Short mmCIF file of C-alpha atoms and ligand atoms in Angstrom, two decimals:
data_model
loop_
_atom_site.label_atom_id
_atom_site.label_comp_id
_atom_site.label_asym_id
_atom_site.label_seq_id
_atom_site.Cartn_x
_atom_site.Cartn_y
_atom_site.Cartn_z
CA UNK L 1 15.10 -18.75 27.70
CA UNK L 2 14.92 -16.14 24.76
CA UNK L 3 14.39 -17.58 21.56
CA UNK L 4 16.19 -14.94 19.51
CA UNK L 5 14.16 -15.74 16.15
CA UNK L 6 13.35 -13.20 14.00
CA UNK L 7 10.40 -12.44 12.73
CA UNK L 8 8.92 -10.76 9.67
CA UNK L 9 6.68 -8.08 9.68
CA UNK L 10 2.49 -10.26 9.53
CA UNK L 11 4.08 -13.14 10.07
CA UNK L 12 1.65 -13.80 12.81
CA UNK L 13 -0.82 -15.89 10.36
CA UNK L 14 1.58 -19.00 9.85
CA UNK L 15 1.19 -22.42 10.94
CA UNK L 16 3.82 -22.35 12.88
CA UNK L 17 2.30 -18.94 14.63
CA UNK L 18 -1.12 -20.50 14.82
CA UNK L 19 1.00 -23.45 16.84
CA UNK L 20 2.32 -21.36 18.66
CA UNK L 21 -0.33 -19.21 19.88
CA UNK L 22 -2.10 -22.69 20.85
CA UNK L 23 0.72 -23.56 23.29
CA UNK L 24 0.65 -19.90 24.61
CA UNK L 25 -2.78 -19.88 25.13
CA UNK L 26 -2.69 -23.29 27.27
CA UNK L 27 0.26 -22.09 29.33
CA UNK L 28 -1.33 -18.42 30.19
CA UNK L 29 -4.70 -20.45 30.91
CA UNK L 30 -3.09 -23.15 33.14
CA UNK L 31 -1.13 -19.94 35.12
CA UNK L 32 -4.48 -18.07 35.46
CA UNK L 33 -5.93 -21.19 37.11
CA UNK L 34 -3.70 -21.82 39.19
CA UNK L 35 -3.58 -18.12 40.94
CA UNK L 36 -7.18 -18.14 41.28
CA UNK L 37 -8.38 -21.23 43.24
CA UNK L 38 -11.07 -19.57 44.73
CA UNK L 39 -12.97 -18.19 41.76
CA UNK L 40 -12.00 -21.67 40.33
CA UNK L 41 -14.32 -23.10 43.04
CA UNK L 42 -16.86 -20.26 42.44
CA UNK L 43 -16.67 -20.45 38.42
CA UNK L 44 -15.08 -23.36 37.05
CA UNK L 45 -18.15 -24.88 36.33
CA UNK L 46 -20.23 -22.06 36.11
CA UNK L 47 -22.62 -19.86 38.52
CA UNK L 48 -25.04 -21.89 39.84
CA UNK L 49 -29.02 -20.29 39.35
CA UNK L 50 -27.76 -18.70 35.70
CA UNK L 51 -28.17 -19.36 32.40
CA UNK L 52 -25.22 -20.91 30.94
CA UNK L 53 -23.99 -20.26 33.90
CA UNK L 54 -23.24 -16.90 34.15
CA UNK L 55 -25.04 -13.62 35.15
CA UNK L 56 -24.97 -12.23 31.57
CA UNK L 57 -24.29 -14.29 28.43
CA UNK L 58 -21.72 -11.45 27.42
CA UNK L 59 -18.82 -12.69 30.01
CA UNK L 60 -18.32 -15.59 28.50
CA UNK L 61 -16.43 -13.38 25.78
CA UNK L 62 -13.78 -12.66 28.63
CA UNK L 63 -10.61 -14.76 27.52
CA UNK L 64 -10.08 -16.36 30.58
CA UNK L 65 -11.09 -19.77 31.28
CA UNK L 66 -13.50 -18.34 33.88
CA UNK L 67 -14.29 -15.56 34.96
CA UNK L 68 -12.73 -14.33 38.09
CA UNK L 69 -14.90 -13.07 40.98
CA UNK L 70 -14.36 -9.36 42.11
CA UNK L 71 -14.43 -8.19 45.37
CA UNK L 72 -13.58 -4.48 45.23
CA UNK L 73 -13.01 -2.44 41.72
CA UNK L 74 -11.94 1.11 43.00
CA UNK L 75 -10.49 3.68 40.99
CA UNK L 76 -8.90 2.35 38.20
CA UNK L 77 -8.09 -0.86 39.86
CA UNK L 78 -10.10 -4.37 39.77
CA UNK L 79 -9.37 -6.66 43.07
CA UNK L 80 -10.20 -10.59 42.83
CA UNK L 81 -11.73 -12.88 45.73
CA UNK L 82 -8.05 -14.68 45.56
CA UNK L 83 -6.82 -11.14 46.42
CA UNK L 84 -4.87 -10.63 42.98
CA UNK L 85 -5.35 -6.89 41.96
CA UNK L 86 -5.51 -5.78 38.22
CA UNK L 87 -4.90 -2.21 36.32
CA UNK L 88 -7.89 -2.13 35.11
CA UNK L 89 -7.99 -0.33 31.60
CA UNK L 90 -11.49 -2.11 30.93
CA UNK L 91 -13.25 -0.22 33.46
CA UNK L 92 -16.63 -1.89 32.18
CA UNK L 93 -16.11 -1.05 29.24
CA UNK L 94 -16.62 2.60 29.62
CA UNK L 95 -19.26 2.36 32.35
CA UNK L 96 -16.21 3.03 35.36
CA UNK L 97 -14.45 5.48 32.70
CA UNK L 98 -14.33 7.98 35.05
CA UNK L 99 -12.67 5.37 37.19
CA UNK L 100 -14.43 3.41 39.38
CA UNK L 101 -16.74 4.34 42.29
CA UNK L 102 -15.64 7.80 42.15
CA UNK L 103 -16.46 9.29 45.59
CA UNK L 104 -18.61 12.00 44.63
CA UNK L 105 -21.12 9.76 43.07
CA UNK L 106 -20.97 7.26 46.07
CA UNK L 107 -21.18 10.09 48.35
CA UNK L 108 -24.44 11.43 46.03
CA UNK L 109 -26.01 8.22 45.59
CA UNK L 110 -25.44 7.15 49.63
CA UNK L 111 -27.18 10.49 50.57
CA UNK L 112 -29.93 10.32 48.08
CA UNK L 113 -31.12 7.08 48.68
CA UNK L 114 -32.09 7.78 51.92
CA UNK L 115 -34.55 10.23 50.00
CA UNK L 116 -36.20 7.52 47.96
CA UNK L 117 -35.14 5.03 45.58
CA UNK L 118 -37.39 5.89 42.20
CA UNK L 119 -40.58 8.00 42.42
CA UNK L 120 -41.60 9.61 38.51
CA UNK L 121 -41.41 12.59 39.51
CA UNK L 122 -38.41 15.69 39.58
CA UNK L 123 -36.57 15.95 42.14
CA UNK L 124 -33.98 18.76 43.12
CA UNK L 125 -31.09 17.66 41.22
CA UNK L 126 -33.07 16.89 38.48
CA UNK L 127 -33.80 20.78 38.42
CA UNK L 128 -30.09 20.86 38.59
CA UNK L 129 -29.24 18.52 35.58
CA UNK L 130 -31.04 19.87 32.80
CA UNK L 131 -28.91 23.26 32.30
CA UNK L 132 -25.75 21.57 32.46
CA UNK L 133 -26.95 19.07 29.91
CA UNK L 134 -28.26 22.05 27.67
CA UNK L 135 -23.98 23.67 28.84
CA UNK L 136 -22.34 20.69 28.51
CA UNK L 137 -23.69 19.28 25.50
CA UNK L 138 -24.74 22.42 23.53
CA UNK L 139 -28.32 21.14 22.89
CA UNK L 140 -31.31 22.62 24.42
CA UNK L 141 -33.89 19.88 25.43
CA UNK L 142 -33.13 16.29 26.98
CA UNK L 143 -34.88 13.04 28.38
CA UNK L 144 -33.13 10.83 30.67
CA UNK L 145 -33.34 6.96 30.13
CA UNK L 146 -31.66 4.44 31.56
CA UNK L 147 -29.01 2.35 28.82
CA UNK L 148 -27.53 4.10 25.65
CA UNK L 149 -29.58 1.20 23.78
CA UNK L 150 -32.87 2.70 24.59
CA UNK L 151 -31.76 6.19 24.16
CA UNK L 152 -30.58 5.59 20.71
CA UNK L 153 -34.34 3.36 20.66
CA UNK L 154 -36.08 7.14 21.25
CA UNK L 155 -34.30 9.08 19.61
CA UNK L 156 -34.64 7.06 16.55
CA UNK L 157 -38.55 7.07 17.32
CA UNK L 158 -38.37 10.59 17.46
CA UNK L 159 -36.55 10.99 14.12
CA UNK L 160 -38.70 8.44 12.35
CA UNK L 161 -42.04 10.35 13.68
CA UNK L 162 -41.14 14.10 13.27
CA UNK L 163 -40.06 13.27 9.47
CA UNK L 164 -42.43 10.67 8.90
CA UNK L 165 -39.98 8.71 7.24
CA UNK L 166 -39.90 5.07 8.02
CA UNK L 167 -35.71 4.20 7.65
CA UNK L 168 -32.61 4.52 9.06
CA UNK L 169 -29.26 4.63 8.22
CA UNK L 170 -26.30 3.18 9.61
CA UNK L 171 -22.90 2.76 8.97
CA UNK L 172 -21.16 -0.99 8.20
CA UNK L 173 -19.72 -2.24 11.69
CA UNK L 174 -21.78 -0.28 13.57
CA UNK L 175 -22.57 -0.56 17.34
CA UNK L 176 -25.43 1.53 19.18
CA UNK L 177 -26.53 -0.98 21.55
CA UNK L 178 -29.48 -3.30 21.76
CA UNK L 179 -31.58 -1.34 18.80
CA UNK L 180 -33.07 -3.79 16.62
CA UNK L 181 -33.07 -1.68 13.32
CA UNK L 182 -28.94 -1.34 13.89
CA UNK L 183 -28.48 -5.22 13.51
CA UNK L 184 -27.90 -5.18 9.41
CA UNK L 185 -24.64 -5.36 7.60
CA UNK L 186 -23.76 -4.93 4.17
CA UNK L 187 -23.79 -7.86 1.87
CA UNK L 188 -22.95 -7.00 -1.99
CA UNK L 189 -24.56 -3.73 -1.43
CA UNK L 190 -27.51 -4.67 0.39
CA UNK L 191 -28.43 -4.32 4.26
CA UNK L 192 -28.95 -7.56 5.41
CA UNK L 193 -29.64 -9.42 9.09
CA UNK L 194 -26.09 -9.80 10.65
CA UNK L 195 -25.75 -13.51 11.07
CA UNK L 196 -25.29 -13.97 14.74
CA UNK L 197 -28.86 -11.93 15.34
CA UNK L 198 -30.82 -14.19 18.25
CA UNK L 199 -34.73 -14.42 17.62
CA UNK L 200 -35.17 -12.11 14.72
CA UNK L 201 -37.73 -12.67 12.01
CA UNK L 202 -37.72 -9.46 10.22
CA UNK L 203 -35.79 -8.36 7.74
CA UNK L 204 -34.21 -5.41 9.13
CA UNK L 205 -32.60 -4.70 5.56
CA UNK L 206 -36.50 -3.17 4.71
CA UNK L 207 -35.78 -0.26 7.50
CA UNK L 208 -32.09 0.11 7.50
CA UNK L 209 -29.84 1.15 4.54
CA UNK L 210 -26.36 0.75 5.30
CA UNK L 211 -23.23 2.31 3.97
CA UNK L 212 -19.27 2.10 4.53
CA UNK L 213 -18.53 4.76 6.79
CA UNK L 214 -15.91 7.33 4.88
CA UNK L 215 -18.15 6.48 1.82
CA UNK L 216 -19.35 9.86 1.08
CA UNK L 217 -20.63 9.25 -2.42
CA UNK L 218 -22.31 6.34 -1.19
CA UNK L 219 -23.88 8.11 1.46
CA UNK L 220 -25.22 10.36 -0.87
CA UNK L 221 -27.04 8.00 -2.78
CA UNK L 222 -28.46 5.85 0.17
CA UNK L 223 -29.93 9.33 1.12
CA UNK L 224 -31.05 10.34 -2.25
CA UNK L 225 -34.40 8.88 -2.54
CA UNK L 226 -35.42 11.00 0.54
CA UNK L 227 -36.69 8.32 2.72
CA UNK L 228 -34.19 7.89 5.37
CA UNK L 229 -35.55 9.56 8.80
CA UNK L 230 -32.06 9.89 10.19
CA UNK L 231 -28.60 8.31 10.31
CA UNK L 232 -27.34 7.21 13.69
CA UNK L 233 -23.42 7.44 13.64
CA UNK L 234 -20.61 7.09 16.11
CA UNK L 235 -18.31 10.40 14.95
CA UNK L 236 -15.16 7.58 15.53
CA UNK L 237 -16.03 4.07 14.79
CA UNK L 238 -15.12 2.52 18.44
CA UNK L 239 -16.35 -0.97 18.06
CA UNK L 240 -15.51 -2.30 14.92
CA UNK L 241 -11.71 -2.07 15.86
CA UNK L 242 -11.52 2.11 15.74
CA UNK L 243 -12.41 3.37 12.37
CA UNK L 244 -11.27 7.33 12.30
CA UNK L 245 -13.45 9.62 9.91
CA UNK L 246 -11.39 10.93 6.85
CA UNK L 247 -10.59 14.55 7.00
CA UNK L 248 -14.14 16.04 5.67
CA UNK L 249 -15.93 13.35 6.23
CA UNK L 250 -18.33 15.03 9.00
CA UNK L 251 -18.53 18.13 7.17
CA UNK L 252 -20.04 15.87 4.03
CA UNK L 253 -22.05 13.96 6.43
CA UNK L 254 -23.82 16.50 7.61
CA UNK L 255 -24.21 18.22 4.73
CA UNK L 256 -25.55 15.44 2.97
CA UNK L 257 -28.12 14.74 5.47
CA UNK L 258 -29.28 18.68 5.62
CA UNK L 259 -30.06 18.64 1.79
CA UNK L 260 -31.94 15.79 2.10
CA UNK L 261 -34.02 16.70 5.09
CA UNK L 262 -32.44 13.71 7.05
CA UNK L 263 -31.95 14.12 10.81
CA UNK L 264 -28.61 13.02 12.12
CA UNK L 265 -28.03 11.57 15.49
CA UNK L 266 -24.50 11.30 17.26
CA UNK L 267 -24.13 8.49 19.48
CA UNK L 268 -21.08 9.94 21.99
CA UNK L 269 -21.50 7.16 24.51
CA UNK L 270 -17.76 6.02 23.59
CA UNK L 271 -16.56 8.89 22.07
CA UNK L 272 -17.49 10.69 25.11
CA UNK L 273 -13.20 9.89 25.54
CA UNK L 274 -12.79 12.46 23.76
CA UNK L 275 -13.23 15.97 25.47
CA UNK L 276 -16.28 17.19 28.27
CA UNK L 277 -18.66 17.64 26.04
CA UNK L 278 -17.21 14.81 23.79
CA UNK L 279 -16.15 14.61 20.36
CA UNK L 280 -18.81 16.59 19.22
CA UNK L 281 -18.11 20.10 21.07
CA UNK L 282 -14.49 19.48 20.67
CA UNK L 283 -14.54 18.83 16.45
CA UNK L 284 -17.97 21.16 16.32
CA UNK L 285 -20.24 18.84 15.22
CA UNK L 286 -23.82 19.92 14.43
CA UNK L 287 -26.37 16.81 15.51
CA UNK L 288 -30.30 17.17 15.67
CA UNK L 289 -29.97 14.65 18.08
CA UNK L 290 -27.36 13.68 20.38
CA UNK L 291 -27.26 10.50 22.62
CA UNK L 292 -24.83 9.41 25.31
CA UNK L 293 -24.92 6.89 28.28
CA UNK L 294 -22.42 4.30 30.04
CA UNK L 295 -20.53 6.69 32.14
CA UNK L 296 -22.95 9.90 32.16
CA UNK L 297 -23.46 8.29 35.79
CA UNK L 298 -20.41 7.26 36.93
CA UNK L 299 -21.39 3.90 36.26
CA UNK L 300 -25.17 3.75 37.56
CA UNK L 301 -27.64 2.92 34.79
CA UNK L 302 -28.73 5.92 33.20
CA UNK L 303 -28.38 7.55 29.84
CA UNK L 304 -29.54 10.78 27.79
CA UNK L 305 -30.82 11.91 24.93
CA UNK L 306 -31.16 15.40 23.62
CA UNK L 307 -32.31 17.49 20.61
CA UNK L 308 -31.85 20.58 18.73
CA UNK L 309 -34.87 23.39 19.60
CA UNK L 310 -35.92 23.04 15.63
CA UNK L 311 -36.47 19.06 16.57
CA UNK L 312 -37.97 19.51 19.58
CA UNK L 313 -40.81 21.61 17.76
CA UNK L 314 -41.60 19.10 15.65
CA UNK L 315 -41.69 16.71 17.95
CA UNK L 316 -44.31 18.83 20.37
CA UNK L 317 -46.29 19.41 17.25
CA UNK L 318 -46.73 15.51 16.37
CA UNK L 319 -47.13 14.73 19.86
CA UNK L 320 -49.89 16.74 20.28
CA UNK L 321 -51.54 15.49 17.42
CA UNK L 322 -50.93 12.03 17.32
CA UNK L 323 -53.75 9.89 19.23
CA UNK L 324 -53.33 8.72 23.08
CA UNK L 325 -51.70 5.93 23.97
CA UNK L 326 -48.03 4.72 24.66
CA UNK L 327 -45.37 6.30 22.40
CA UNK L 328 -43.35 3.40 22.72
CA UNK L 329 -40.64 5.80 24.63
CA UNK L 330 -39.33 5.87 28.20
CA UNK L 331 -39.37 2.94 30.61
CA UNK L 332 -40.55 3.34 34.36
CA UNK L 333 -37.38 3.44 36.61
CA UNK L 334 -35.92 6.00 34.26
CA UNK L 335 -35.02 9.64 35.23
CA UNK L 336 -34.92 8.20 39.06
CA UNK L 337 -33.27 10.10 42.00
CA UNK L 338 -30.07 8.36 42.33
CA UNK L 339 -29.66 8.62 38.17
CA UNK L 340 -29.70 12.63 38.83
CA UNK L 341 -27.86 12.65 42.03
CA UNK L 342 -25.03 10.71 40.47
CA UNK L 343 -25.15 12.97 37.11
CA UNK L 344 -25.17 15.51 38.64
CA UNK L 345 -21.92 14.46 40.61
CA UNK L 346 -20.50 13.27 37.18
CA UNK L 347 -20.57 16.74 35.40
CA UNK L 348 -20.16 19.18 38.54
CA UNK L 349 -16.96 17.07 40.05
CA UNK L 350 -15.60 13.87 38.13
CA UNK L 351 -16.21 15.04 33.93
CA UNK L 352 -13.93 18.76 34.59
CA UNK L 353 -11.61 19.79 31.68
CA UNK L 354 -8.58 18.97 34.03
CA UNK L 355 -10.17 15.11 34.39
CA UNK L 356 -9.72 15.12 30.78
CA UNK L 357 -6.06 16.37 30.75
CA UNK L 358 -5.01 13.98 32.88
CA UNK L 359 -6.66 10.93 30.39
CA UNK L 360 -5.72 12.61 27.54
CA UNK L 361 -1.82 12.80 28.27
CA UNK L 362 -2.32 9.41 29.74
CA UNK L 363 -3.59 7.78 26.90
CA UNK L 364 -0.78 9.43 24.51
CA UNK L 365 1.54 7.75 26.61
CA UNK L 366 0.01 4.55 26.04
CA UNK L 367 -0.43 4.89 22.35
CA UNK L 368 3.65 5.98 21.86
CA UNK L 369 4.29 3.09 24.49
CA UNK L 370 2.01 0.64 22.46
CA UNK L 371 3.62 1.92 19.20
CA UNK L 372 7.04 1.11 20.05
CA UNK L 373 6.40 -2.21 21.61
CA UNK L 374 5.05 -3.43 18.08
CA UNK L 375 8.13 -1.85 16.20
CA UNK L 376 10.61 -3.50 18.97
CA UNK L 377 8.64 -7.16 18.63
CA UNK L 378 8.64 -6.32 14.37
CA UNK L 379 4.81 -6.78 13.92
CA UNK L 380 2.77 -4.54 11.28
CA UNK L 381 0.09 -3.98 13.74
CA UNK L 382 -1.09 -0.16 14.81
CA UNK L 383 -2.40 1.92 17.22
CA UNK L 384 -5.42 4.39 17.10
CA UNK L 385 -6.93 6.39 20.17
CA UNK L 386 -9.42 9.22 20.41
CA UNK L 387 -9.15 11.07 23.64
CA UNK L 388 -8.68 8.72 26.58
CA UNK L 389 -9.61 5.70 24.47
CA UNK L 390 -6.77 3.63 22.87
CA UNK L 391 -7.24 1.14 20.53
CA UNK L 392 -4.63 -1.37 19.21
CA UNK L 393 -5.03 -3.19 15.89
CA UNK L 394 -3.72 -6.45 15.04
CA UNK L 395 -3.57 -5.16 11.38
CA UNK L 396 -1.94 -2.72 9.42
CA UNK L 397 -3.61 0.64 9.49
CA UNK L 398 -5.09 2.99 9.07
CA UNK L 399 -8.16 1.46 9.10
CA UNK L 400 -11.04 3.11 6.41
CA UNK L 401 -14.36 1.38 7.01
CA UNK L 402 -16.18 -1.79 8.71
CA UNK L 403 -15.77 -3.90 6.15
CA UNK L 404 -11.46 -3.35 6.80
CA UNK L 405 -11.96 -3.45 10.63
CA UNK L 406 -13.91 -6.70 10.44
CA UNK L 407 -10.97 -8.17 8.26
CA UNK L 408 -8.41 -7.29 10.46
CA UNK L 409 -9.55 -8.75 13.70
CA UNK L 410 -7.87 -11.39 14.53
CA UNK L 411 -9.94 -12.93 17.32
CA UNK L 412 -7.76 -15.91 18.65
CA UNK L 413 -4.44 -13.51 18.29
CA UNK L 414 -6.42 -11.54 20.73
CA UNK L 415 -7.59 -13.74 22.85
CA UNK L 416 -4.04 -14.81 24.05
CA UNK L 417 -3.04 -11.14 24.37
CA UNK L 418 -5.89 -10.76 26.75
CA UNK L 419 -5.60 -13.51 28.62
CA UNK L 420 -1.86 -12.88 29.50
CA UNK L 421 -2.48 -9.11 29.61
CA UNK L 422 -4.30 -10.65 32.84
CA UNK L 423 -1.65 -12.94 33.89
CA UNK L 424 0.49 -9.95 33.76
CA UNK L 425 -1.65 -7.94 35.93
CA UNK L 426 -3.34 -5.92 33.37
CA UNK L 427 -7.35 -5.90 32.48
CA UNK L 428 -8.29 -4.37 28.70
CA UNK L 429 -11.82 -4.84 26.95
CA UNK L 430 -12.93 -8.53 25.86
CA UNK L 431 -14.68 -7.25 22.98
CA UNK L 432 -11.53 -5.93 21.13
CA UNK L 433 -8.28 -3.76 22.18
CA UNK L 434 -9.86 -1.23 23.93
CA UNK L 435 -8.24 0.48 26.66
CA UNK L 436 -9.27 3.71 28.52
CA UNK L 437 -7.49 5.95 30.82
CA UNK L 438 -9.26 7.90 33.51
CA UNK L 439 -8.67 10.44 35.45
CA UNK L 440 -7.19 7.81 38.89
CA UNK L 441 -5.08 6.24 35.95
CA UNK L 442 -1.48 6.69 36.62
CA UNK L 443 1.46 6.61 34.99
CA UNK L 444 3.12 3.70 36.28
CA UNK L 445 -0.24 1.64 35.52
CA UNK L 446 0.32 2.46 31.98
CA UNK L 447 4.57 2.11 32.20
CA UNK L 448 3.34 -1.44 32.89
CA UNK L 449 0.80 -2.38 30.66
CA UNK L 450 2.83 -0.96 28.31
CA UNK L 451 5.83 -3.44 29.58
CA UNK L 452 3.51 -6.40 29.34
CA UNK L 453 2.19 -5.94 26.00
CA UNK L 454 5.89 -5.48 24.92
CA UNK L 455 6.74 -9.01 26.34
CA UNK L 456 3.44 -10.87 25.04
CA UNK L 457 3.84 -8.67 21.68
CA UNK L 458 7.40 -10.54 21.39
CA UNK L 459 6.54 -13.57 22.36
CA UNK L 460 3.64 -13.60 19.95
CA UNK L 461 6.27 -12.25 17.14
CA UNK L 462 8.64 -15.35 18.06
CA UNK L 463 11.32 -13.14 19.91
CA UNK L 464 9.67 -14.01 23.31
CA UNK L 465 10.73 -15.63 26.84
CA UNK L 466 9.18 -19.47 25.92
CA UNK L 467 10.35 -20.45 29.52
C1 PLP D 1 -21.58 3.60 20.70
C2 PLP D 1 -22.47 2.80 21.59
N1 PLP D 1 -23.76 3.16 21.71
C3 PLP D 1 -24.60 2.49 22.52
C4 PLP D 1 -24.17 1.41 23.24
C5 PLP D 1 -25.13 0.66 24.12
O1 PLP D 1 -24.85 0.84 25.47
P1 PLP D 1 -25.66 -0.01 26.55
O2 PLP D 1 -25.20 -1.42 26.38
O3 PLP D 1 -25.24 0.56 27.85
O4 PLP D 1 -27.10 0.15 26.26
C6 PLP D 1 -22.84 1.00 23.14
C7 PLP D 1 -22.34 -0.16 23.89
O5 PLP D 1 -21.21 -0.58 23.78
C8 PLP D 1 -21.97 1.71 22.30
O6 PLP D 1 -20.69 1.36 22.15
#
């Protein structure tokens, strides 16, 4: 039955809404249930063996009452043990961005293996690798490790020892990973522990200045006293909603940093939507260093890192005269076989300009699909993507800075989109809105997200199906 109401533009914070989104929320969960008996068996009451029950803490942030089992995720699909298949626009968060499983990585990986598993030392496609890095990336010298968190780790330890500077900066909202000196926001000026932080007894504020990204002046003055060893930025903000840089923002970033001698390190390892060679080689950005990982192997656990020739003087220079003994970078299953072998499939086969066509045009589709369902259901939120990567906002935009992403996320609105974004047959990121397109995306897998956001965006705005 359609309701007919109307309803006013950010009217999706009344009582009646919140009421609303309660009853939605128990109807989508009952329906997901009940399609799903057999992860219900499997996960209903947890995993047995885990923690919490569940492999990794982080999938309890899925929407879902529990999560479902998979038994296939293939291209830019996701297939359930209660055979229910999803678009998936997820695709692990950026891991599978490339779609999943992409054949000439499986192909790679199935032939190298045979070869040897891990073994420290180069093997033939490592030989292979490290020029198209140096092409791809426009940087001359690169280490492989095996998450983005630890490359943005080395890097930083590379920054902090070639200037012998002990801080960072970052920017407010911030994500790089697992990197303890990241964890700060900013509270009345000052860097402080963010709140949810497990196990920490430092004060991370004594490393880490922070700053509102798009706050040039404030930038400036963070980097004044001439202490700061680098500043680790996303070029787009991707996980604090999507935060887009101001027009001459990375112009005054980086020359900012070069008058004060601090290095600057661009973290591409969601931005990498945005062209081959990511946002940097498409907007000519200028980074000393330069980290990216999630999809660099189609999904396989590896990462990179990579430095200017200038840097990577410096950093021969300390390292020969510091004394022996650990460096505190690199961990032992890193810069394996089957990392190369599937890199090396990633940038010769799956990562070509014409892969990124294909997402590109994909993902404007989405956004001008996403756009008008939100003006057809009368809701003030808005859309942002960069490349492949589409973001929508619960929240008038444009957004500025962290401090306006973290105010407009609305976490239970989002929850219910996600969850019957499911029941519709469509999979998007737990964290926030993020959807990707790859290059097995089609058309018709957006057509019907798009369709299913429009009838959960009107049903949210009051206009909706309540039947
Ligand atoms: C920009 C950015 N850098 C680094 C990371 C860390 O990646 P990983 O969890 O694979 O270490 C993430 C994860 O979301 C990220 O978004």
């Amino acid at each position: 039955m359609a309701q007919g109401a109307t309803a006013a533009a950010g009217n999706v914070g009344t009582a009646d809404t919140a009421a609303r989104l309660h009853a939605l929320r128990m109807r989508e969960a009952e329906r997901y249930a009940a399609a799903r008996p057999r992860s219900r068996a499997a996960m209903g009451q947890g995993a047995a063996g885990f923690l919490g029950g569940l492999p990794m803490h982080w999938m309890a942030d899925w929407p879902m009452p529990f999560p479902f089992v998979v038994s296939e995720a293939k291209g830019a699909r996701i297939v359930d043990i209660d055979g229910i298949a999803l678009d998936d626009f997820c695709l692990g968060d950026t891991g599978a961005m490339f779609g999943h499983a992409p054949e000439p990585v499986t192909r790679a990986i199935a032939a190298r293996s045979r070869g040897g598993l891990t073994t420290m030392l180069p093997g033939g496609d490592a030989l292979a690798v490290g020029p198209m890095l140096a092409e791809t990336f426009g940087l001359p010298f690169w280490q492989v490790a095996t998450t983005a968190s630890d490359a943005n780790r080395f890097a930083l330890r590379v920054a902090r020892a070639v200037t012998g500077r002990p801080k960072i900066l970052v920017f407010n909202g911030c994500y790089h990973g697992a990197v303890d000196e990241t964890f700060v926001t900013l509270r009345d000026g000052q860097a402080v522990n963010r709140p949810g932080l497990a196990g920490e007894f430092r004060d991370l504020g004594a490393g880490t200045r922070v700053v509102e990204f798009n706050d040039t002046e404030a930038l400036r003055e963070a980097l004044g006293a001439g202490d700061v060893a680098c500043v680790i930025a996303e070029p787009v903000m991707t996980n604090s909603c999507m935060v887009l840089p101001e027009p001459g923002f990375h112009a005054a970033l980086r020359a900012a940093t070069r008058e004060t001698g601090t290095l600057l390190l661009i973290d591409e390892t969601h931005t990498i939507s945005t062209a081959r060679g990511g946002y940097t080689r498409r907007h000519g950005l200028e980074p000393d260093l330069f980290v990216l990982g999630k999809p660099i192997a189609g999904g396989l656990p590896a990462s990179i890192w990579g430095m200017t020739g200038e840097i990577a003087e410096r950093w021969s220079a300390y390292a020969m005269a510091k004394p022996a003994g650990h460096s505190g970078i690199g961990t032992t299953l890193s810069a394996n076989p089957l990392q190369f072998a599937a890199m090396r499939a990633m940038l010769e086969e799956v990562m070509t300009d014409a892969a990124y066509e294909h997402m590109e045009a994909l993902a404007i589709r989405l956004a001008a699909g996403l756009d008008e369902a939100i003006a057809a259901a009368g809701l003030d939120w808005h859309v942002v993507r960069v490349g492949a990567r589409v973001e929508f906002v619960c929240a008038p935009g444009p957004l500025g800075n962290g401090a306006e992403a973290a105010a407009a996320h609305r976490p239970e609105l989002e929850a219910v989109l996600h969850l019957a974004l499911v029941n519709r047959g469509v999979l998007i990121a737990p964290f926030h809105n993020m959807m990707l397109c790859s290059p097995v995306t089609g058309a018709d897998q957006v057509d019907r997200l798009v369709a299913a956001f429009g009838e959960v965006a009107a049903e949210i705005a009051g206009h909706g199906d309540r039947t």
